[in-house]
Coordinates of C-alpha atoms and ligand atoms in Angstrom, one line a residue:
M1 CA 25.9 -89.3 -42.1
S2 CA 27.9 -91.7 -44.2
N3 CA 31.5 -91.0 -45.0
E4 CA 32.7 -89.1 -48.2
N5 CA 33.6 -92.1 -50.3
E6 CA 30.5 -93.9 -49.5
T7 CA 28.3 -90.9 -50.6
L8 CA 30.3 -90.4 -53.8
S9 CA 29.9 -94.1 -54.7
V10 CA 26.1 -94.0 -53.9
A11 CA 25.7 -90.8 -56.1
F12 CA 27.3 -92.4 -59.1
S13 CA 26.1 -95.9 -58.6
Q14 CA 22.5 -94.5 -58.9
V15 CA 22.9 -94.2 -62.5
S16 CA 19.4 -94.9 -63.7
G17 CA 19.5 -95.1 -67.4
N18 CA 20.8 -93.7 -70.6
F19 CA 19.1 -90.6 -71.9
R20 CA 19.7 -90.4 -75.7
G21 CA 22.8 -92.4 -75.3
Q22 CA 24.2 -90.3 -72.6
E23 CA 24.6 -91.4 -69.0
M24 CA 22.1 -89.8 -66.6
K25 CA 22.9 -89.7 -62.9
K26 CA 19.9 -89.7 -60.7
V27 CA 19.2 -89.7 -56.9
T28 CA 16.0 -89.7 -54.8
C29 CA 16.0 -88.5 -51.2
T30 CA 13.4 -87.7 -48.5
A31 CA 13.4 -85.1 -45.8
P32 CA 11.1 -84.3 -42.7
V33 CA 9.0 -81.5 -41.5
N34 CA 10.0 -79.8 -38.1
I35 CA 7.9 -77.9 -35.6
A36 CA 9.8 -75.2 -33.6
V37 CA 9.3 -75.2 -29.9
I38 CA 11.6 -72.1 -29.5
K39 CA 10.5 -70.1 -32.6
Y40 CA 12.6 -68.3 -35.2
W41 CA 10.9 -65.0 -36.1
G42 CA 13.1 -62.2 -37.6
K43 CA 16.1 -61.9 -39.8
Q44 CA 19.1 -59.7 -39.4
N45 CA 20.2 -60.4 -42.9
E46 CA 17.6 -61.2 -45.5
E47 CA 19.8 -62.4 -48.2
L48 CA 21.8 -64.9 -46.3
I49 CA 18.9 -65.7 -44.0
L50 CA 20.5 -64.9 -40.6
P51 CA 18.0 -64.9 -37.7
I52 CA 17.8 -62.5 -34.8
N53 CA 17.6 -65.3 -32.4
S54 CA 18.5 -69.0 -32.2
S55 CA 15.6 -71.5 -32.4
L56 CA 15.0 -75.2 -31.5
S57 CA 12.7 -77.7 -33.1
V58 CA 11.4 -81.2 -33.1
T59 CA 11.8 -83.1 -36.3
L60 CA 8.6 -85.1 -37.2
H61 CA 8.6 -88.6 -38.4
Q62 CA 8.7 -89.1 -42.2
D63 CA 6.3 -92.0 -42.1
Q64 CA 3.6 -89.3 -41.6
L65 CA 5.0 -86.2 -43.2
K66 CA 7.8 -85.8 -45.7
T67 CA 9.0 -84.3 -49.0
T68 CA 10.6 -86.6 -51.6
T69 CA 12.9 -85.1 -54.2
S70 CA 14.6 -86.8 -57.2
A71 CA 17.3 -84.9 -59.0
A72 CA 19.0 -86.0 -62.2
A73 CA 22.0 -84.7 -64.2
S74 CA 22.5 -85.3 -67.9
R75 CA 24.6 -83.7 -70.7
E76 CA 21.4 -83.8 -72.8
F77 CA 19.4 -81.4 -70.6
T78 CA 19.5 -78.0 -72.1
E79 CA 18.6 -76.0 -68.9
D80 CA 18.2 -76.5 -65.1
R81 CA 14.5 -77.3 -64.4
I82 CA 12.2 -77.9 -61.2
W83 CA 8.8 -79.3 -60.8
L84 CA 7.2 -78.9 -57.5
N85 CA 4.1 -81.0 -56.5
G86 CA 3.3 -81.6 -60.3
K87 CA 3.9 -78.0 -61.5
E88 CA 6.9 -76.7 -63.2
E89 CA 8.3 -73.7 -61.2
N90 CA 10.8 -70.9 -62.1
I91 CA 14.2 -72.2 -61.2
S92 CA 15.6 -68.6 -61.3
H93 CA 13.8 -68.0 -57.8
P94 CA 16.8 -66.5 -55.8
R95 CA 16.5 -69.0 -52.9
L96 CA 16.6 -71.9 -55.3
Q97 CA 19.6 -70.4 -57.0
S98 CA 21.4 -69.9 -53.7
C99 CA 21.1 -73.7 -52.9
L100 CA 22.2 -74.9 -56.4
R101 CA 25.0 -72.3 -56.5
E102 CA 26.3 -73.3 -53.0
I103 CA 26.2 -77.1 -53.7
R104 CA 27.9 -76.6 -57.0
R105 CA 30.5 -74.4 -55.3
L106 CA 31.3 -77.3 -52.8
A107 CA 31.4 -79.9 -55.7
R108 CA 33.9 -77.6 -57.5
K109 CA 36.0 -77.2 -54.4
R110 CA 36.1 -81.1 -54.0
R111 CA 37.0 -81.5 -57.8
N112 CA 39.8 -79.1 -57.3
E113 CA 41.1 -80.7 -54.3
E114 CA 40.7 -84.3 -55.2
G115 CA 40.6 -84.0 -59.0
D116 CA 37.6 -86.5 -59.2
E117 CA 36.6 -87.1 -62.8
N118 CA 33.0 -88.0 -61.9
V119 CA 32.5 -84.6 -60.3
S120 CA 34.1 -82.9 -63.2
R121 CA 31.7 -84.4 -65.5
I122 CA 28.6 -83.8 -63.6
L123 CA 29.5 -80.1 -63.0
N124 CA 29.1 -79.4 -66.7
D125 CA 25.6 -81.0 -66.7
K126 CA 22.3 -79.3 -66.2
V127 CA 19.9 -80.8 -63.6
H128 CA 16.2 -81.7 -63.5
I129 CA 14.6 -81.6 -60.1
C130 CA 11.2 -83.0 -59.1
S131 CA 9.8 -82.7 -55.6
V132 CA 6.4 -83.7 -54.0
N133 CA 5.0 -83.6 -50.4
N134 CA 3.0 -86.6 -48.9
F135 CA 0.8 -84.1 -47.1
P136 CA -1.4 -81.3 -48.8
T137 CA 0.4 -78.0 -49.1
A138 CA -3.0 -76.4 -48.8
A139 CA -3.3 -77.7 -45.2
G140 CA -0.9 -75.0 -44.2
L141 CA 1.8 -77.2 -42.8
A142 CA 5.3 -75.9 -43.1
S143 CA 6.2 -77.4 -46.4
S144 CA 9.3 -75.0 -47.1
A145 CA 11.4 -76.4 -44.4
A146 CA 11.1 -80.0 -45.7
G147 CA 11.2 -78.9 -49.2
Y148 CA 14.6 -76.9 -49.0
A149 CA 16.1 -79.5 -46.8
C150 CA 15.3 -82.2 -49.3
L151 CA 16.5 -80.1 -52.1
V152 CA 19.8 -79.5 -50.6
Y153 CA 20.3 -83.1 -49.4
T154 CA 19.4 -84.5 -52.8
L155 CA 21.6 -82.2 -54.6
A156 CA 24.5 -83.0 -52.3
K157 CA 24.1 -86.7 -53.0
L158 CA 23.9 -86.1 -56.7
Y159 CA 27.1 -84.1 -56.7
G160 CA 28.8 -86.2 -54.1
V161 CA 29.1 -83.3 -51.7
E162 CA 29.5 -84.2 -47.9
G163 CA 29.8 -82.3 -44.6
E164 CA 27.9 -79.5 -43.1
L165 CA 24.8 -78.8 -45.3
S166 CA 22.5 -77.0 -42.9
E167 CA 24.2 -73.7 -43.8
I168 CA 23.1 -74.2 -47.4
A169 CA 19.5 -75.3 -46.5
R170 CA 19.2 -72.2 -44.3
Q171 CA 19.7 -70.1 -47.4
G172 CA 16.5 -71.7 -49.0
S173 CA 14.4 -71.1 -45.9
G174 CA 15.6 -70.5 -42.5
S175 CA 13.6 -73.3 -40.7
A176 CA 14.8 -75.7 -43.4
C177 CA 18.4 -75.9 -41.6
R178 CA 16.7 -77.6 -38.8
S179 CA 15.1 -80.3 -41.0
M180 CA 18.7 -81.6 -41.9
Y181 CA 18.7 -83.5 -38.6
G182 CA 16.5 -85.8 -36.8
G183 CA 15.2 -85.6 -33.2
F184 CA 15.8 -82.4 -31.3
V185 CA 17.6 -79.7 -33.3
Q186 CA 18.9 -76.4 -32.5
W187 CA 19.6 -73.6 -35.0
V188 CA 22.5 -71.6 -33.5
M189 CA 22.1 -68.1 -34.7
G190 CA 25.9 -67.5 -35.0
E191 CA 27.9 -64.4 -34.7
R192 CA 29.7 -64.0 -38.1
D193 CA 28.5 -61.5 -40.8
D194 CA 29.0 -64.2 -43.6
G195 CA 26.6 -66.8 -41.8
K196 CA 29.3 -69.5 -41.7
D197 CA 28.5 -70.2 -38.0
S198 CA 24.7 -69.9 -38.4
L199 CA 24.1 -73.7 -38.4
A200 CA 21.8 -76.5 -37.2
K201 CA 23.0 -79.0 -34.7
Q202 CA 21.3 -82.0 -33.2
V203 CA 20.7 -81.6 -29.4
E204 CA 19.4 -85.2 -29.0
P205 CA 18.3 -88.0 -31.6
E206 CA 14.7 -89.0 -32.0
S207 CA 15.5 -92.2 -30.0
H208 CA 16.3 -90.1 -26.9
W209 CA 12.6 -89.6 -25.9
P210 CA 10.7 -92.6 -27.2
E211 CA 7.4 -91.8 -25.3
L212 CA 7.0 -88.3 -27.0
R213 CA 4.1 -88.1 -29.3
V214 CA 2.6 -85.4 -31.6
L215 CA -0.8 -84.7 -32.9
I216 CA -1.3 -82.2 -35.6
L217 CA -4.9 -80.7 -35.6
V218 CA -5.4 -79.4 -39.1
A219 CA -7.8 -76.5 -38.7
T220 CA -8.3 -75.3 -42.1
A221 CA -7.4 -75.8 -45.7
E222 CA -7.2 -72.1 -46.5
K223 CA -3.9 -70.8 -47.7
K224 CA -2.3 -68.5 -45.0
H225 CA -2.7 -64.7 -45.5
V226 CA 0.7 -63.3 -44.6
G227 CA 3.6 -65.6 -45.4
S228 CA 6.4 -66.1 -42.7
T229 CA 9.0 -64.3 -44.9
A230 CA 6.9 -61.0 -45.2
G231 CA 5.4 -61.4 -41.8
M232 CA 8.8 -61.5 -39.9
Q233 CA 10.0 -58.7 -41.9
T234 CA 7.3 -56.4 -40.7
S235 CA 7.7 -57.6 -37.2
V236 CA 11.4 -56.7 -37.3
E237 CA 10.6 -53.2 -38.5
T238 CA 7.8 -52.5 -36.1
S239 CA 7.5 -54.7 -33.0
P240 CA 9.4 -53.6 -29.9
L241 CA 8.4 -56.9 -28.2
L242 CA 10.2 -59.0 -30.8
K243 CA 13.4 -57.1 -30.0
L244 CA 13.0 -57.8 -26.3
R245 CA 12.2 -61.5 -27.0
A246 CA 15.3 -62.0 -29.3
D247 CA 17.6 -60.1 -26.8
L248 CA 16.4 -61.3 -23.5
V249 CA 13.7 -64.0 -23.5
V250 CA 15.0 -66.6 -26.0
P251 CA 18.7 -66.9 -24.7
E252 CA 17.3 -67.8 -21.2
R253 CA 14.5 -70.0 -22.5
M254 CA 16.8 -71.9 -24.9
E255 CA 19.0 -73.1 -22.0
A256 CA 15.9 -74.2 -20.1
M257 CA 14.5 -75.9 -23.1
I258 CA 17.6 -77.9 -23.8
E259 CA 17.8 -79.0 -20.2
S260 CA 14.0 -80.1 -20.2
I261 CA 14.8 -82.2 -23.4
R262 CA 17.9 -83.8 -21.9
K263 CA 16.1 -84.6 -18.7
K264 CA 12.9 -85.7 -20.6
D265 CA 11.0 -83.4 -18.3
F266 CA 7.6 -83.0 -20.0
K267 CA 6.3 -80.4 -17.6
A268 CA 9.1 -78.1 -18.3
F269 CA 9.2 -78.9 -22.0
G270 CA 5.4 -78.5 -22.5
E271 CA 5.2 -75.2 -20.5
L272 CA 8.1 -73.6 -22.4
T273 CA 6.6 -74.7 -25.7
M274 CA 3.3 -73.2 -25.0
K275 CA 4.9 -70.0 -23.6
D276 CA 7.1 -69.6 -26.6
S277 CA 4.2 -70.2 -29.1
N278 CA 2.2 -67.6 -27.2
Q279 CA 4.9 -65.1 -27.2
F280 CA 5.5 -65.6 -30.9
H281 CA 1.9 -64.8 -31.6
A282 CA 2.1 -61.9 -29.2
T283 CA 4.9 -60.4 -31.3
C284 CA 2.6 -60.8 -34.4
L285 CA -0.2 -58.9 -32.6
D286 CA 2.6 -56.3 -31.6
T287 CA 3.5 -56.0 -35.3
Y288 CA 2.1 -52.9 -36.9
P289 CA -0.2 -53.5 -38.9
P290 CA -0.8 -56.6 -36.6
I291 CA -0.7 -60.1 -38.0
F292 CA -3.3 -62.8 -36.9
Y293 CA -2.4 -66.5 -37.5
L294 CA -4.6 -68.0 -34.8
N295 CA -8.3 -68.3 -35.5
S296 CA -11.3 -69.3 -33.2
V297 CA -10.5 -73.0 -33.6
S298 CA -6.9 -72.3 -32.4
Q299 CA -8.2 -70.4 -29.4
R300 CA -10.5 -73.1 -28.5
V301 CA -7.7 -75.7 -28.9
I302 CA -5.6 -73.6 -26.4
S303 CA -8.4 -73.3 -23.9
V304 CA -9.2 -77.0 -24.1
V305 CA -5.4 -77.9 -23.5
H306 CA -5.4 -75.7 -20.4
Q307 CA -8.6 -77.1 -19.0
Y308 CA -7.3 -80.7 -19.6
N309 CA -4.1 -79.9 -17.8
T310 CA -6.0 -78.2 -15.0
Y311 CA -8.2 -81.3 -14.6
Y312 CA -5.2 -83.4 -14.0
G313 CA -3.4 -80.8 -12.1
Q314 CA -0.3 -81.3 -14.3
T315 CA 1.0 -80.4 -17.7
K316 CA 0.0 -83.4 -19.9
V317 CA -0.4 -81.7 -23.2
A318 CA 1.2 -78.8 -24.8
Y319 CA 0.4 -76.9 -27.9
S320 CA 2.4 -74.9 -30.5
F321 CA 1.3 -72.8 -33.5
D322 CA 3.4 -71.6 -36.4
A323 CA 2.2 -69.1 -39.0
G324 CA -1.1 -70.5 -39.4
P325 CA -4.2 -71.9 -37.3
N326 CA -3.2 -75.6 -37.2
A327 CA -2.2 -76.8 -33.7
V328 CA 0.6 -79.1 -33.0
I329 CA 0.1 -80.8 -29.7
F330 CA 2.8 -82.7 -27.8
M331 CA 2.2 -85.4 -25.2
L332 CA 3.4 -88.6 -23.8
E333 CA 2.2 -91.9 -25.3
P334 CA -0.2 -92.9 -22.5
T335 CA -2.2 -89.6 -23.0
V336 CA -2.8 -89.9 -26.7
N337 CA -6.1 -92.1 -26.7
E338 CA -7.9 -90.1 -24.2
F339 CA -6.8 -86.6 -25.7
V340 CA -7.9 -87.6 -29.2
E341 CA -11.3 -88.6 -27.7
V342 CA -11.3 -85.1 -26.1
V343 CA -10.6 -83.3 -29.5
K344 CA -13.3 -85.5 -31.2
H345 CA -15.9 -84.3 -28.7
C346 CA -14.8 -80.6 -29.0
F347 CA -14.4 -80.8 -32.8
P348 CA -16.8 -83.5 -34.1
P349 CA -15.8 -84.8 -37.6
E350 CA -18.0 -83.7 -40.4
S351 CA -18.4 -86.1 -43.3
N352 CA -16.2 -84.1 -45.6
G353 CA -14.7 -87.1 -47.3
D354 CA -11.4 -86.9 -45.3
T355 CA -10.4 -89.6 -42.9
Y356 CA -10.5 -87.8 -39.5
L357 CA -7.6 -89.8 -38.1
K358 CA -4.4 -90.2 -40.0
G359 CA -1.0 -91.4 -39.2
L360 CA -0.2 -93.8 -36.3
P361 CA -3.0 -95.9 -35.0
V362 CA -5.0 -94.4 -32.2
G363 CA -6.8 -96.7 -29.6
S364 CA -10.2 -96.0 -28.0
A365 CA -10.8 -94.3 -24.7
V366 CA -13.8 -93.5 -22.6
L367 CA -14.0 -90.0 -21.1
S368 CA -14.6 -89.6 -17.4
E369 CA -17.6 -87.4 -16.2
G370 CA -15.2 -84.6 -15.4
L371 CA -13.6 -84.5 -18.8
Q372 CA -17.0 -84.8 -20.5
S373 CA -18.2 -81.7 -18.8
I374 CA -15.2 -79.9 -20.0
V375 CA -15.7 -80.8 -23.6
A376 CA -19.5 -80.8 -23.6
S377 CA -19.9 -77.1 -23.9
D378 CA -20.0 -75.6 -27.2
P379 CA -18.9 -78.3 -29.7
N380 CA -17.5 -77.0 -32.9
P381 CA -18.3 -79.5 -35.6
G382 CA -15.7 -79.4 -38.6
G383 CA -13.4 -77.0 -36.7
V384 CA -10.8 -79.7 -37.0
R385 CA -10.7 -81.2 -40.5
Y386 CA -8.4 -84.0 -39.4
I387 CA -5.8 -85.2 -37.0
I388 CA -2.3 -86.5 -38.0
Y389 CA -0.8 -88.6 -35.3
T390 CA 3.0 -88.8 -35.5
K391 CA 6.2 -88.7 -33.3
P392 CA 9.8 -87.4 -33.5
G393 CA 11.7 -89.0 -36.3
P394 CA 15.0 -89.1 -38.3
G395 CA 16.6 -86.6 -40.7
P396 CA 16.8 -86.8 -44.4
T397 CA 17.6 -90.0 -46.1
L398 CA 18.8 -91.3 -49.4
S399 CA 16.2 -93.6 -50.8
Q400 CA 17.0 -97.1 -52.1
D401 CA 13.4 -97.5 -53.1
L402 CA 13.1 -97.2 -56.9
T403 CA 9.3 -96.9 -56.6
L404 CA 9.9 -93.4 -55.0
D405 CA 11.7 -92.2 -58.1
L406 CA 9.9 -89.1 -59.5
L407 CA 11.8 -88.7 -62.7
D408 CA 11.4 -91.0 -65.7
A409 CA 14.3 -92.3 -67.9
D410 CA 14.2 -89.1 -70.0
G411 CA 14.6 -87.1 -66.7
L412 CA 10.9 -85.7 -66.8
P413 CA 8.4 -85.9 -64.0
L414 CA 6.7 -89.3 -63.9
Q415 CA 3.3 -87.9 -62.8
C416 CA 3.4 -85.3 -65.7
A417 CA 4.8 -87.5 -68.4
Ligands
DP6_501 C1 6.7 -69.5 -37.4 O1 11.6 -70.5 -42.2 O2 9.3 -70.2 -43.2 O3 7.5 -71.4 -38.6 O4 13.3 -68.1 -43.5 O5 11.7 -66.5 -44.5 O6 11.8 -68.9 -45.3 P1 11.9 -68.0 -44.1 O7 10.9 -68.3 -43.0 P2 10.5 -69.6 -42.4 O8 9.9 -69.2 -41.0 C2 9.4 -70.0 -40.0 C3 8.7 -69.4 -38.9 C4 8.0 -70.2 -38.0 C5 8.9 -70.5 -36.8 C6 9.9 -71.6 -36.9 O9 9.8 -72.6 -37.7 O10 10.9 -71.5 -36.2

C-alpha cells in the first residue's frame, strides 16, 4: 500500500468536477474475488462477523473477475446513496452502514490527530456509491467478497484513510477481508471479543507461485437456495461435525496448507484443498435440516478430477466448491490445455449464446486413448455453461483510468443516467 500522504493527495486530486458550483471529490477502485482453500463457515459473533475458525484463500486475477466501485462526496448530495449493478439499493443495510461508519470513524480520528482541513470538509458531505461486477452475479460466483472489499477500499481512498482495512471489510462480509490482499491470504480468526485482531494477512504475494492456474466451471445460472450467512448460522446451531472441524481439523490443516504454499508443493496444496472443500460440504450435510450446494454436475466434476489424477498417478488437478455448484479447479500451467479438453468432452458446450471459454487464452490438446476412455462415458451436454480461465492476482487498486468511472458529473450512475 502507498504511504499516508500519497493516499491523501490521491483522494483529493481526483476531484472530477463541480456539481452545482460545489467541489465534488470522486475516486474509482477495483477489487478481486477470492476462493477459499481452507473454508470459513460459521460465526461466533454475528454482528462483528467473527469466525469460528481461521481460513485461507487465493485471490483471483482482476483481469477476469473484479468489482469496480466509484464513490463521490459533495455538499450538494442530500443523502448517502448506493447503486449496485445498475439498481439503487437501500443504504441502511446494517453491513453497509458498518463499513461507512467505520471508515468515517477512522477519518474523524485522523482529522482530530492531524487537523486536516480536507478531511474535515468531506466528513460533512454525503456520499454516492456505484458498484458493478464484470462477471454475472447470477453465475453464483462469490460477489459479496469483492463487493465489500471494493466498497471499503474505495471509501478509504475517498476519505484519505490508510492502514489496516481488512477489519472493516470483514464487517461487510467475512470472506471480503481476504479480498483486501493479493496472492495467498489468511484470515486469522483472532482472540479478542471486539474483533480488533480478526484480520486478513498476506501469506505470499501472487508472484510467489507463477505457474498456478485456476479454471472456474460455471455449472448453472440459478441463484443459490440457501445463502452463506443463513446457511452457516444453521450449521453452527446444529452440526457437531462443524465444531470438530473448527476446533481440531482446521488448526492442523492451516499449518500444512501454509507450508504447501511456501514450498509450492502442488500435491500437498491440491489434496488439502479438495479435502477441505469436501469437509465443508460434509458439514452442510451434517446441518439439520441439511444444506446441499453441490449438484450432479459438481459430483461429476469431482469424479473426473479424481479419475484424471489416478490416470497420471499424481495430483495434477484439485477442485474446490463454495456455497454453490460451480467448481474452481487449481492446476499448474502445463496441465491447462489438456484438462480443458477433458472438461469439453465431459460437458460438451451447448449453443446457448455464451462463449464457452472466457478469460486467459487456452491452447489445443489431443487426448490420449486412456483419457478418452475416462471421459467418453456419459457426456453431460450443457452441464458446464462456460469456463473462466484465470490465475492468482493482486489486491484492490485505485484506478487512474477515467473510463472506468461509474458516476457522472452530477454524481449519478452513468449507466442509469
Ligand atoms: C463458503 O463471507 O459470504 O464461501 O460473512 O455471512 O457474509 P458472511 O459469509 P460469506 O461466506 C463465505 C463462505 C464460503 C467459504 C469462504 O469463502 O471461506
